Coordinates of C-alpha atoms in Angstrom, one line a residue:
X892 CA -31.9 23.4 6.9
X893 CA -33.1 20.0 5.7
X894 CA -32.2 16.4 6.0
X895 CA -33.4 13.4 6.6
X896 CA -32.0 11.9 10.1
X897 CA -28.9 10.0 10.4
X898 CA -25.9 10.4 7.6
X899 CA -27.8 13.1 6.1
X900 CA -28.4 15.4 9.2
X901 CA -25.0 14.8 10.2
X902 CA -23.2 16.1 7.0
X903 CA -26.0 19.2 6.5
X904 CA -24.9 20.1 10.4
X905 CA -21.2 19.7 9.4
X906 CA -21.5 21.9 5.9
X907 CA -23.4 24.3 7.9
X908 CA -20.8 24.9 10.0
X909 CA -18.8 26.3 6.8
X910 CA -21.9 28.4 5.7
X911 CA -23.3 32.0 6.7
X912 CA -26.3 30.4 8.3
X913 CA -28.7 33.0 10.6
X914 CA -29.2 32.0 13.8
X915 CA -32.6 31.9 13.3
X916 CA -32.7 29.5 10.9
X917 CA -35.3 26.6 10.6
X918 CA -34.0 23.1 10.5
X919 CA -36.7 20.4 9.2
X920 CA -35.9 16.8 10.1
X921 CA -37.2 13.9 12.2
X922 CA -37.9 13.8 15.8
X923 CA -34.7 11.1 17.0
X924 CA -32.1 11.1 19.5
X925 CA -30.0 12.0 16.9
X926 CA -31.6 15.3 16.0
X927 CA -32.7 16.2 19.4
X928 CA -28.9 16.0 20.5
X929 CA -27.7 17.5 17.5
X930 CA -29.8 20.5 17.5
X931 CA -30.2 21.4 21.0
X932 CA -30.9 25.2 20.9
X933 CA -31.7 25.6 17.4
X934 CA -35.3 26.4 15.6
X935 CA -36.6 22.9 14.3
X936 CA -39.8 22.0 12.9
X937 CA -40.1 18.1 12.8
X938 CA -42.1 16.0 10.7
X939 CA -43.2 12.1 10.7
X940 CA -40.4 10.1 9.2
X941 CA -40.7 9.8 5.8
X942 CA -39.0 5.9 4.8
X943 CA -37.0 6.0 1.6
X944 CA -39.2 6.0 -1.9
X945 CA -42.1 6.5 0.2
X946 CA -43.8 9.8 -1.8
X947 CA -47.2 9.7 -0.5
X948 CA -45.0 10.6 2.4
X949 CA -43.1 13.2 0.7
X950 CA -46.3 15.0 -0.2
X951 CA -47.9 14.9 3.5
X952 CA -44.4 16.3 4.5
X953 CA -44.4 18.9 1.8
X954 CA -48.0 20.1 3.2
X955 CA -46.6 20.1 6.8
X956 CA -43.8 22.6 5.7
X957 CA -45.9 24.8 4.1
X958 CA -48.5 24.8 6.5
X959 CA -46.2 25.5 9.5
X960 CA -43.9 28.1 7.5
X961 CA -47.1 30.5 6.5
X962 CA -45.7 33.8 6.6
X963 CA -42.4 33.1 7.0
X964 CA -39.4 34.1 4.6
X965 CA -36.4 32.6 3.5
X966 CA -33.3 33.2 1.7
X967 CA -32.4 29.9 0.6
X968 CA -33.3 26.2 1.3
X969 CA -30.2 24.0 1.7
X970 CA -30.7 20.1 1.6
X971 CA -28.4 17.0 1.6
X972 CA -31.6 14.6 1.3
X973 CA -33.4 12.0 1.2
X974 CA -36.8 11.9 0.7
X975 CA -37.1 14.9 2.6
X976 CA -35.5 17.1 0.5
X977 CA -38.3 16.6 -2.3
X978 CA -40.7 17.9 0.3
X979 CA -38.7 21.0 1.4
X980 CA -37.8 21.4 -2.2
X981 CA -42.0 21.5 -3.4
X982 CA -42.7 23.6 -0.5
X983 CA -40.0 26.0 -1.3
X984 CA -41.4 26.1 -5.3
X985 CA -44.5 27.2 -3.8
X986 CA -43.1 30.0 -1.6
X987 CA -40.8 30.9 -4.7
X988 CA -37.7 30.4 -2.3
X989 CA -34.5 29.4 -4.1
X990 CA -32.9 26.0 -3.4
X991 CA -29.5 23.7 -3.2
X992 CA -29.3 19.9 -3.1
X993 CA -25.9 18.3 -1.9
X994 CA -25.5 14.8 -2.5
X995 CA -24.9 12.7 0.1
X996 CA -21.1 11.6 0.3
X997 CA -21.8 8.2 0.0
X998 CA -23.0 8.4 -3.7
X999 CA -19.4 7.8 -5.1
X1000 CA -20.7 7.1 -9.0
X1001 CA -23.4 9.3 -9.1
X1002 CA -26.4 10.7 -7.7
X1003 CA -28.6 8.6 -5.6
X1004 CA -32.8 8.3 -6.7
X1005 CA -33.9 11.6 -5.1
X1006 CA -30.8 13.3 -6.9
X1007 CA -31.8 12.5 -9.9
X1008 CA -35.1 13.2 -9.3
X1009 CA -34.4 16.4 -7.8
X1010 CA -32.3 17.0 -11.2
X1011 CA -34.9 15.7 -13.5
X1012 CA -37.4 18.1 -11.9
X1013 CA -35.6 21.2 -11.5
X1014 CA -36.3 21.5 -8.0
X1015 CA -32.7 23.0 -6.9
X1016 CA -29.1 23.8 -7.8
X1017 CA -26.7 20.6 -7.6
X1018 CA -23.6 20.1 -6.0
X1019 CA -21.6 16.5 -5.6
X1020 CA -19.0 15.5 -3.1
X1021 CA -17.1 14.0 -5.5
X1022 CA -15.0 15.2 -8.3
X1023 CA -15.2 12.0 -10.4
X1024 CA -18.7 12.7 -11.5
X1025 CA -19.4 16.4 -11.4
X1026 CA -20.8 18.2 -14.4
X1027 CA -21.7 21.6 -15.5
X1028 CA -25.1 20.7 -13.4
X1029 CA -23.1 18.5 -10.8
X1030 CA -20.6 21.6 -8.7
X1031 CA -18.3 19.8 -7.0
X1032 CA -17.2 22.1 -3.6
X1033 CA -15.6 19.6 -1.2
X1034 CA -16.1 16.8 0.8
X1035 CA -17.5 16.0 4.2
X1036 CA -14.7 13.5 4.7
X1037 CA -12.2 15.8 3.7
X1038 CA -8.9 16.4 6.1
X1039 CA -9.5 13.5 8.5
X1040 CA -6.3 12.0 9.6
X1041 CA -5.7 8.6 10.9
X1042 CA -2.8 7.3 13.0
X1043 CA -1.6 5.2 15.8
X1044 CA -3.4 5.2 18.7
X1045 CA -1.4 6.5 22.1
X1046 CA 0.0 3.5 23.8
X1047 CA 0.7 1.3 20.8
X1048 CA -1.1 -1.4 18.8
X1049 CA -2.7 -4.4 20.7
X1050 CA -1.7 -7.5 19.1
X1051 CA -4.9 -9.6 17.6
X1052 CA -3.8 -12.2 20.6
X1053 CA -4.9 -9.4 23.0
X1054 CA -8.2 -9.2 21.6
X1055 CA -8.4 -13.0 23.4
X1056 CA -10.1 -11.6 26.2
X1057 CA -13.2 -9.9 25.6
X1058 CA -13.1 -6.0 24.9
X1059 CA -15.5 -3.4 26.0
X1060 CA -17.5 -3.3 22.4
X1061 CA -20.2 -1.0 21.0
X1062 CA -21.8 -2.1 18.2
X1063 CA -24.2 0.5 16.8
X1064 CA -26.2 -0.5 13.9
X1065 CA -28.2 2.8 13.1
X1066 CA -32.2 3.4 13.2
X1067 CA -33.2 3.1 9.6
X1068 CA -36.7 1.5 9.5
X1069 CA -37.6 -1.2 8.7
X1070 CA -34.0 -2.3 7.8
X1071 CA -32.7 -5.1 10.1
X1072 CA -29.2 -6.1 9.9
X1073 CA -28.9 -9.5 11.4
X1074 CA -25.7 -10.5 9.6
X1075 CA -23.6 -7.9 11.2
X1076 CA -24.9 -9.2 14.8
X1077 CA -24.0 -12.8 13.8
X1078 CA -20.9 -11.3 12.8
X1079 CA -19.7 -10.1 15.8
X1080 CA -21.1 -12.9 17.8
X1081 CA -18.7 -15.0 15.3
X1082 CA -15.9 -13.2 16.6
X1083 CA -16.1 -15.2 20.3
X1084 CA -15.8 -11.8 21.5
X1085 CA -19.1 -10.4 22.3
X1086 CA -19.4 -10.6 26.0
X1087 CA -21.2 -8.9 29.2
X1088 CA -19.1 -6.0 28.1
X1089 CA -20.9 -5.2 25.0
X1090 CA -23.4 -2.7 24.1
X1091 CA -25.6 -3.3 21.4
X1092 CA -27.5 -0.4 19.6
X1093 CA -29.7 -2.8 17.0
X1094 CA -32.4 -0.1 15.6
X1095 CA -34.7 -2.5 14.0
X1096 CA -32.8 -5.4 14.5
X1097 CA -34.8 -6.5 17.4
X1098 CA -35.9 -9.9 19.2
X1099 CA -32.5 -10.9 19.9
X1100 CA -30.8 -12.7 23.1
X1101 CA -27.6 -11.1 22.9
X1102 CA -24.7 -11.2 25.9
X1103 CA -24.6 -7.4 27.7
X1104 CA -26.5 -4.5 26.9
X1105 CA -29.1 -4.5 24.2
X1106 CA -31.0 -1.9 23.3
X1107 CA -33.0 -0.4 20.4
X1108 CA -32.3 3.5 20.6
X1109 CA -29.9 5.3 22.7
X1110 CA -29.9 9.3 23.5
X1111 CA -27.0 11.1 21.9
X1112 CA -25.5 11.6 25.1
X1113 CA -25.4 7.6 26.0
X1114 CA -24.4 7.2 22.3
X1115 CA -21.3 9.0 22.8
X1116 CA -21.0 8.1 26.6
X1117 CA -21.0 4.0 25.2
X1118 CA -18.4 4.9 21.8
X1119 CA -15.9 6.8 24.0
X1120 CA -15.7 4.1 26.6
X1121 CA -15.6 1.2 24.4
X1122 CA -12.1 -0.3 23.7
X1123 CA -13.6 -0.8 19.7
X1124 CA -16.8 0.2 18.1
X1125 CA -18.3 -1.8 15.1
X1126 CA -20.6 0.2 13.0
X1127 CA -23.1 -0.1 9.7
X1128 CA -21.5 1.8 7.0
X1129 CA -23.9 4.8 7.9
X1130 CA -22.6 8.1 7.0
X1131 CA -24.1 9.6 10.1
X1132 CA -22.5 7.4 13.0
X1133 CA -19.2 6.9 11.2
X1134 CA -18.8 10.8 11.1
X1135 CA -20.2 10.8 14.9
X1136 CA -17.6 8.5 15.8
X1137 CA -14.5 10.2 13.4
X1138 CA -15.2 13.6 15.2
X1139 CA -14.6 11.7 18.4
X1140 CA -11.3 10.4 17.2
X1141 CA -12.6 6.8 16.9
X1142 CA -11.8 4.4 13.8
X1143 CA -14.2 2.3 13.8
X1144 CA -14.9 -1.3 12.7
X1145 CA -18.1 -0.8 9.6
X1146 CA -20.0 -3.8 8.2
X1147 CA -21.6 -3.3 5.2
X1148 CA -25.8 -3.5 4.3
X1149 CA -26.4 -5.3 1.3
X1150 CA -29.9 -5.0 -0.5
X1151 CA -30.1 -8.5 -1.3
X1152 CA -30.2 -9.4 2.1
X1153 CA -33.1 -6.9 2.9
X1154 CA -30.8 -4.5 4.9
X1155 CA -31.3 -1.8 2.9
X1156 CA -32.5 -0.1 -0.4
X1157 CA -29.8 -0.2 -2.3
X1158 CA -26.1 -1.0 -2.3
X1159 CA -24.9 2.6 -1.4
X1160 CA -23.1 1.5 2.0
X1161 CA -20.7 -0.7 -0.6
X1162 CA -19.6 2.5 -1.8
X1163 CA -18.9 4.6 1.5
X1164 CA -17.3 1.6 2.9
X1165 CA -14.7 1.8 0.1
X1166 CA -14.1 5.3 0.1
X1167 CA -13.8 4.9 4.1
X1168 CA -11.0 2.1 3.2
X1169 CA -9.2 4.3 1.0
X1170 CA -8.9 6.9 3.3
X1171 CA -7.8 4.3 6.1
X1172 CA -10.4 6.0 8.3
X1173 CA -12.1 2.5 9.4
X1174 CA -11.6 -1.4 9.2
X1175 CA -14.3 -2.8 6.6
X1176 CA -15.6 -5.5 6.4
X1177 CA -17.7 -6.1 3.4
X1178 CA -19.4 -9.1 4.0
X1179 CA -20.2 -9.3 7.6
X1180 CA -19.1 -12.9 8.1
X1181 CA -15.6 -12.3 7.5
X1182 CA -15.0 -10.4 10.5
X1183 CA -12.3 -11.5 12.8
X1184 CA -10.7 -10.3 16.6
X1185 CA -7.7 -9.3 14.2
X1186 CA -10.0 -6.8 12.6
X1187 CA -11.2 -5.9 16.1
X1188 CA -7.5 -5.4 17.2
X1189 CA -6.8 -3.5 13.9
X1190 CA -9.6 -0.6 14.7
X1191 CA -8.6 -0.3 18.3
X1192 CA -4.9 0.2 17.3
X1193 CA -5.6 3.3 15.8
X1194 CA -7.7 6.9 16.4
X1195 CA -8.6 9.8 13.5
X1196 CA -7.5 13.4 14.1
X1197 CA -11.1 15.1 12.7
X1198 CA -11.1 17.6 9.8
X1199 CA -11.4 21.2 10.3
X1200 CA -15.0 22.7 9.0
X1201 CA -13.4 24.8 6.0
X1202 CA -12.9 21.6 4.0
X1203 CA -16.5 20.8 3.9
X1204 CA -18.6 21.9 1.1
X1205 CA -20.6 25.4 1.3
X1206 CA -23.5 27.3 0.0
X1207 CA -21.9 29.9 -2.2
X1208 CA -23.5 28.9 -5.7
X1209 CA -23.4 31.3 -8.3
X1210 CA -26.8 32.9 -9.0
X1211 CA -27.2 31.7 -12.6
X1212 CA -26.8 28.4 -11.1
X1213 CA -30.2 28.6 -8.9
X1214 CA -33.0 27.4 -11.3
X1215 CA -34.1 30.5 -13.5
X1216 CA -37.5 31.1 -12.4
X1217 CA -36.2 31.6 -8.9
X1218 CA -32.9 33.3 -9.8
X1219 CA -34.2 37.2 -8.8
X1220 CA -35.9 35.7 -5.5
X1221 CA -31.7 35.4 -4.3
X1222 CA -31.3 39.0 -4.0
X1223 CA -35.2 39.9 -3.2
X1224 CA -36.1 37.5 -0.1
X1225 CA -35.1 38.7 3.5
X1226 CA -35.1 36.1 6.4
X1227 CA -33.4 33.1 7.7
X1228 CA -32.3 30.4 5.4

């Protein structure tokens, strides 16, 4: 089970709940507070961080995976990306292990660069989480967002005026490096509601003097505590962060990273933000400068019911969809996924 940390790992963890994953399966990812919390008690191999489109890092990670799994047998390698998927699939091809790639829910209009590369090199069987661009090669088998529902919070909805007094606010911008998100910080400050009751998890958006508690990263336990204790949570449109909040029943305010401001490698967060808006699972401000106190009140007014595990994609792909050179390995290779 292979995924970069963040949304990729959060999705794979949820997908694993609907798969027949062995207890001794090996999880390959980066060492972060999220991975340590999410994978506690599981067998984990951590590799150095691979940045988006860092192909030298991909090859180095592939070498580490090959070296550290020498002598082991696996039924299949399953990955939700990003670049770490290519590293694992290259290593798995050497070991003649079947491979499955599940594209991120954030890719609403088509596959990511990783997905396109995996398809072009025929490194794995392919799944999409969107019916709209499914094909004979990209098979649709469900979505990690299916089944969540939004409903009014207990006690009724606060008015926008009710948030004139600063709420307890948690601002979580993720940990993707090296991308800053100063526009999000400026947007929250622009509401006039940031205060000593605000907790900031800034990731790479460092060197800011802000009211409240300022942290670069937090542990999984501290992240959950801050989110649950907040009146409102403001976050970027990162799938991992948003999915975790939805699982806790929190309907967040979502701000979108944009490539032209140097906040991400591309604009895929606009797609996931629109998907969240369509499902009424978040209050979305595509341009952070548009954020208002009314948006914060809107998010505080609603809660989310988590989705049951049976709605997520699964790994039951017919043998004929496995790359031909490895089709026979499905029945022949013993061991863990």
